[in-house]
Tab-separated table of C-alpha atoms in Angstrom:
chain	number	residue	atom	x	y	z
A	18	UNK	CA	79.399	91.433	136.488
A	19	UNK	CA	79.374	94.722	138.254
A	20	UNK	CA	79.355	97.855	136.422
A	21	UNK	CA	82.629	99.099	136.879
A	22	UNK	CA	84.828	95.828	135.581
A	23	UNK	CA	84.896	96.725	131.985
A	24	UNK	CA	86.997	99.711	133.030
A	25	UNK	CA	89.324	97.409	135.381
A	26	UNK	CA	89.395	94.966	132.582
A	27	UNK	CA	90.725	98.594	130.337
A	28	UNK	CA	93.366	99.393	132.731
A	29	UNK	CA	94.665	95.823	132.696
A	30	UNK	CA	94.621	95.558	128.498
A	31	UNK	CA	96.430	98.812	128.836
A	32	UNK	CA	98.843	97.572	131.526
A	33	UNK	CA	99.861	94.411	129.550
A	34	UNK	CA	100.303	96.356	126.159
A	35	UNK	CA	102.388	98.697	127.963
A	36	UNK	CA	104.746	96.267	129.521
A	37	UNK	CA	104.855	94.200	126.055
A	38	UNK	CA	105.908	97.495	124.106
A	39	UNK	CA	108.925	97.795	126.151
A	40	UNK	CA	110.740	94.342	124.944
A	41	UNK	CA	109.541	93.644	121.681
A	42	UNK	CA	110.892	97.190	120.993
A	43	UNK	CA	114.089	96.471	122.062
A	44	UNK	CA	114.454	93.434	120.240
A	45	UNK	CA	113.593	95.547	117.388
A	46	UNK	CA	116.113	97.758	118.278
A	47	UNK	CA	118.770	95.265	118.846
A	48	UNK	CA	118.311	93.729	115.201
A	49	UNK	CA	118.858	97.234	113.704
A	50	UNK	CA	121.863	97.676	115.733
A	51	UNK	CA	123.160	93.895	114.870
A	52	UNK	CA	122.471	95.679	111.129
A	53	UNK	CA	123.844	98.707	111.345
A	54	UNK	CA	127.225	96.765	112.651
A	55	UNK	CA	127.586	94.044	110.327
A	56	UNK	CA	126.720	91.124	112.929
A	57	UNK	CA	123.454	89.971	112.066
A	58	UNK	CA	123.542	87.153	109.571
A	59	UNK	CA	121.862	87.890	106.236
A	60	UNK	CA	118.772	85.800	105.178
A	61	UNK	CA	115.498	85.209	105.029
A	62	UNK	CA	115.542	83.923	109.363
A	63	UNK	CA	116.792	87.825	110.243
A	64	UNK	CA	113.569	88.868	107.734
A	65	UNK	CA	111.543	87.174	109.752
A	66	UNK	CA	111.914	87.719	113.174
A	67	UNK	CA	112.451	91.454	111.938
A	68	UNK	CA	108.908	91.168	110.424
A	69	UNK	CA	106.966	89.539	113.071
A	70	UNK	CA	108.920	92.235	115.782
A	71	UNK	CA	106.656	95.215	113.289
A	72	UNK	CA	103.669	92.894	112.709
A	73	UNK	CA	103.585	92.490	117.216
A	74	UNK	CA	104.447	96.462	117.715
A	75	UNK	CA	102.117	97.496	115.398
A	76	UNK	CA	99.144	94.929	117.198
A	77	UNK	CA	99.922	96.039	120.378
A	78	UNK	CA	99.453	99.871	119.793
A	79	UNK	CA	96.405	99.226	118.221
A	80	UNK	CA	95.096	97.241	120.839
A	81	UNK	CA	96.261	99.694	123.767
A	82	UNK	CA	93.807	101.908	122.305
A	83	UNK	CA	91.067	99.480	121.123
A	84	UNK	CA	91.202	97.314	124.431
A	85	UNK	CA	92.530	99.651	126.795
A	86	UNK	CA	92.050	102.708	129.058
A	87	UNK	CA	90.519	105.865	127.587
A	88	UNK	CA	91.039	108.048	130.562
A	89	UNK	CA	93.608	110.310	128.752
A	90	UNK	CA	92.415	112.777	127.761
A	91	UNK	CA	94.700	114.173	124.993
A	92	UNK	CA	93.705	113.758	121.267
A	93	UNK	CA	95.285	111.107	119.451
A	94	UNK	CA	96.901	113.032	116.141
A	95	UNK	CA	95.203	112.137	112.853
A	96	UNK	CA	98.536	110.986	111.263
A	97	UNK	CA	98.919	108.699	114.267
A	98	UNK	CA	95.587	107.242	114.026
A	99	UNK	CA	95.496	106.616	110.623
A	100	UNK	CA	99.246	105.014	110.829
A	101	UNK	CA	98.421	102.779	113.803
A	102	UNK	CA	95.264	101.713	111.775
A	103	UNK	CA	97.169	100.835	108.501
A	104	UNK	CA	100.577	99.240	110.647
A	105	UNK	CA	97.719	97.103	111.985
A	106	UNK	CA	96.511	95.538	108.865
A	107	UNK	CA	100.239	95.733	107.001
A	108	UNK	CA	100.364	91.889	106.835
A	109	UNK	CA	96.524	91.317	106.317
A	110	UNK	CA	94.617	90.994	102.736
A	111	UNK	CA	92.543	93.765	104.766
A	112	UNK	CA	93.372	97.596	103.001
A	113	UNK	CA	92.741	100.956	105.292
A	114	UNK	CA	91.489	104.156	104.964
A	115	UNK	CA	91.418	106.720	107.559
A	116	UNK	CA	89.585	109.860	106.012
A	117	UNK	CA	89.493	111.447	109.325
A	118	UNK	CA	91.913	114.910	109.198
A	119	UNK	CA	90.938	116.251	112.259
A	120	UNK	CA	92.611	114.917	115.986
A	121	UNK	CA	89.893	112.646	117.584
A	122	UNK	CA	90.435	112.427	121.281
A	123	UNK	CA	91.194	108.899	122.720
A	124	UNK	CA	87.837	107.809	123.429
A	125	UNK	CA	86.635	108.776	119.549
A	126	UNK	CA	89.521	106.466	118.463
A	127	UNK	CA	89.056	103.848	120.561
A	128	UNK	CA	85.224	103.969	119.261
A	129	UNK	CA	86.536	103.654	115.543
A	130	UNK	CA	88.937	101.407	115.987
A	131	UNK	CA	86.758	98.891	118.038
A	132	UNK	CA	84.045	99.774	115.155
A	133	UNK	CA	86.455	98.685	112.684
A	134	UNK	CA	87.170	95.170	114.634
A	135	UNK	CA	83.688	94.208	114.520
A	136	UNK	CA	83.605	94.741	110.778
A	137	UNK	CA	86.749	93.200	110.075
A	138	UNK	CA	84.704	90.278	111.054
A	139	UNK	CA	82.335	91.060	108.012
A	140	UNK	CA	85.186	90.392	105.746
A	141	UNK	CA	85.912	86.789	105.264
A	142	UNK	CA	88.069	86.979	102.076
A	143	UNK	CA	89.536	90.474	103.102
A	144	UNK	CA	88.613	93.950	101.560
A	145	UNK	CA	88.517	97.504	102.658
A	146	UNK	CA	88.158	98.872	105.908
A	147	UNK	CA	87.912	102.944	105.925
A	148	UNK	CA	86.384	105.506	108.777
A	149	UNK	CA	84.855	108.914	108.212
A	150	UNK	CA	83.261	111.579	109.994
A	151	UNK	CA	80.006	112.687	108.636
A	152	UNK	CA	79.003	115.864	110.862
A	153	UNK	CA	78.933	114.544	114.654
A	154	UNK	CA	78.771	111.155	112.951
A	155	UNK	CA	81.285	108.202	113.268
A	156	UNK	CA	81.023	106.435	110.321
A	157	UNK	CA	82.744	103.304	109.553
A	158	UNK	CA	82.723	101.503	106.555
A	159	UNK	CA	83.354	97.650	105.223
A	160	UNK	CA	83.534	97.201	101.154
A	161	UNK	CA	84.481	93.952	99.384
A	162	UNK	CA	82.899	91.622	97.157
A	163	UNK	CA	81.695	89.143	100.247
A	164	UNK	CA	80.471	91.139	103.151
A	165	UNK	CA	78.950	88.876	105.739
A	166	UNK	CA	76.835	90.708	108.506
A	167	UNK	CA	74.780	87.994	109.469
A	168	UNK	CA	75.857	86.899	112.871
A	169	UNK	CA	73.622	87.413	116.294
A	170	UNK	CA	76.854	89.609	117.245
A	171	UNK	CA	75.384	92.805	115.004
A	172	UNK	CA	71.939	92.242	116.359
A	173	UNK	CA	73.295	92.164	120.336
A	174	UNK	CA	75.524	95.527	118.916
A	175	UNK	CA	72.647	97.004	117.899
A	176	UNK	CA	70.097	95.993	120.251
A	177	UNK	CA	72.519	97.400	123.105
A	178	UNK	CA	72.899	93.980	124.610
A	179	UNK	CA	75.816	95.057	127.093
A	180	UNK	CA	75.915	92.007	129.523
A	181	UNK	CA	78.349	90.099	126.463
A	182	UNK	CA	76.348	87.075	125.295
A	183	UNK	CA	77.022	83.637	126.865
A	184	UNK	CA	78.305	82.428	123.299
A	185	UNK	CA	80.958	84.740	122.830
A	186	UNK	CA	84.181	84.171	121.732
A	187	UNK	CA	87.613	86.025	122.893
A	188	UNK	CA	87.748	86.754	118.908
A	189	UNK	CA	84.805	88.789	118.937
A	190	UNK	CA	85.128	90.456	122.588
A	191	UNK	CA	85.222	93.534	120.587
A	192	UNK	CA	81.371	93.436	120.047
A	193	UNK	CA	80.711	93.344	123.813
A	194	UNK	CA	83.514	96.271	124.589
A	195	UNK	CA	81.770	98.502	121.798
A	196	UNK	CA	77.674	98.263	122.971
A	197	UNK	CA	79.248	98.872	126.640
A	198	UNK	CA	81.243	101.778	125.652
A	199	UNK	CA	78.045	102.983	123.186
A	200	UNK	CA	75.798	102.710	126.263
A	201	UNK	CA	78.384	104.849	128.398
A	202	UNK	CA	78.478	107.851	125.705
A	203	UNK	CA	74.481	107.655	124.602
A	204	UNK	CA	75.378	105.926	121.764
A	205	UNK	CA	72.765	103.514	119.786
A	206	UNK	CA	75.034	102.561	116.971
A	207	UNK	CA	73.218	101.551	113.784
A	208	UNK	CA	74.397	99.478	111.130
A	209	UNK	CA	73.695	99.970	107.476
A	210	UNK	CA	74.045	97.225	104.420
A	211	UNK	CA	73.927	97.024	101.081
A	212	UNK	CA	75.290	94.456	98.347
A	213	UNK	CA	79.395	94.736	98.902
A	214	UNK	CA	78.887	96.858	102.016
A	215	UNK	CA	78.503	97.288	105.300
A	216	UNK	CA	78.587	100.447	107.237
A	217	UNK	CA	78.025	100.893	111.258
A	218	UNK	CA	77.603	104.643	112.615
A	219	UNK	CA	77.989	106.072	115.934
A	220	UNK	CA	76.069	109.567	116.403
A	221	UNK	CA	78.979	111.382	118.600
A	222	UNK	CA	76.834	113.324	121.445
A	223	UNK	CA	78.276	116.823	121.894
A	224	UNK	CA	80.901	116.024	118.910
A	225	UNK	CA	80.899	119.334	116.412
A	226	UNK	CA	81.862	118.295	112.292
């Protein structure tokens, strides 16, 4: 792989959640207007499709950041961040908590969010998923009564084991994106347990509290 097809693999996550946004908006947008004018049968099939129209928006805006390009360079608001995060989880027996009040620029948020992914996968039964700063620290956190960190995934995370492992699945791609994007910035992220939680940080180089 050479070095430079994570970020061509970026532009193209970004391109496809871009081009997605477009119509699954507007059949959003055409069910409130079928609504708002009477038309649109009411029942449980309208729910639906009205529901899985949020539940897709609300992936794909997450995963433009998570997955895709973080050349721009303007922050991401904190309100926006922390909304995207929740929207993202809305239909999940996963719970959010963004504790961050400051704007993090898109590369900080793309850092927490894919930090978040990797401990979503700590969570078999669901629980709480929150992120902090602590100083220059990125801290995110995983609490529930079953926290599973056990996987060779957190070890090749934490070991720096860029290359993305010959057993990995498209579910946990996320693991692979984060120790590239770690490597990139300087990063060595380490991750923490303890009974009902686990919590990975990312020391932010040249990031003031």
């Amino acid at each position: 792989m050479r070095h430079d097809d994570p970020s061509l693999a970026a532009l193209i996550g970004s391109r496809i959640c871009h081009d997605l946004i477009s119509p699954i908006g507007a059949i959003s947008n055409g069910l409130e207007l079928f609504g708002l004018a009477g038309a649109a049968p009411d029942g449980p099939e309208m729910s639906l499709i009205q529901q899985s129209c949020d539940n897709a928006t609300a992936r794909i805006r997450f995963f433009r950041i998570a997955f895709g390009s973080a050349g721009d360079s303007r922050p991401v608001p904190a309100t926006e961040a922390r909304k995207t995060l929740a929207d993202h989880y809305a239909a999940t027996r996963i719970a959010t908590d963004w504790h961050v009040t400051a704007d993090l620029g898109r590369d900080v948020t793309q850092l927490a969010y894919l930090s978040v992914l990797c401990l979503e996968s700590a969570l078999p039964k669901g629980g709480l998923l929150s992120v902090a700063l602590d100083g220059s620290a990125l801290v995110s956190t995983a609490e529930a009564d079953i926290v599973r960190t056990d996987t060779s995934l957190w070890t090749d995370l934490t070991n720096g084991c860029t290359g993305g492992p010959k057993h990995l699945l498209p579910t946990d791609v996320q693991f692979a994106l984060l120790a590239r994007l770690c490597e990139d910035h300087g990063i060595t992220p380490v991750l923490g347990t303890q009974a009902g939680l686990a919590q990975l940080t990312l020391a932010l180089p040249g990031k003031d509290s």
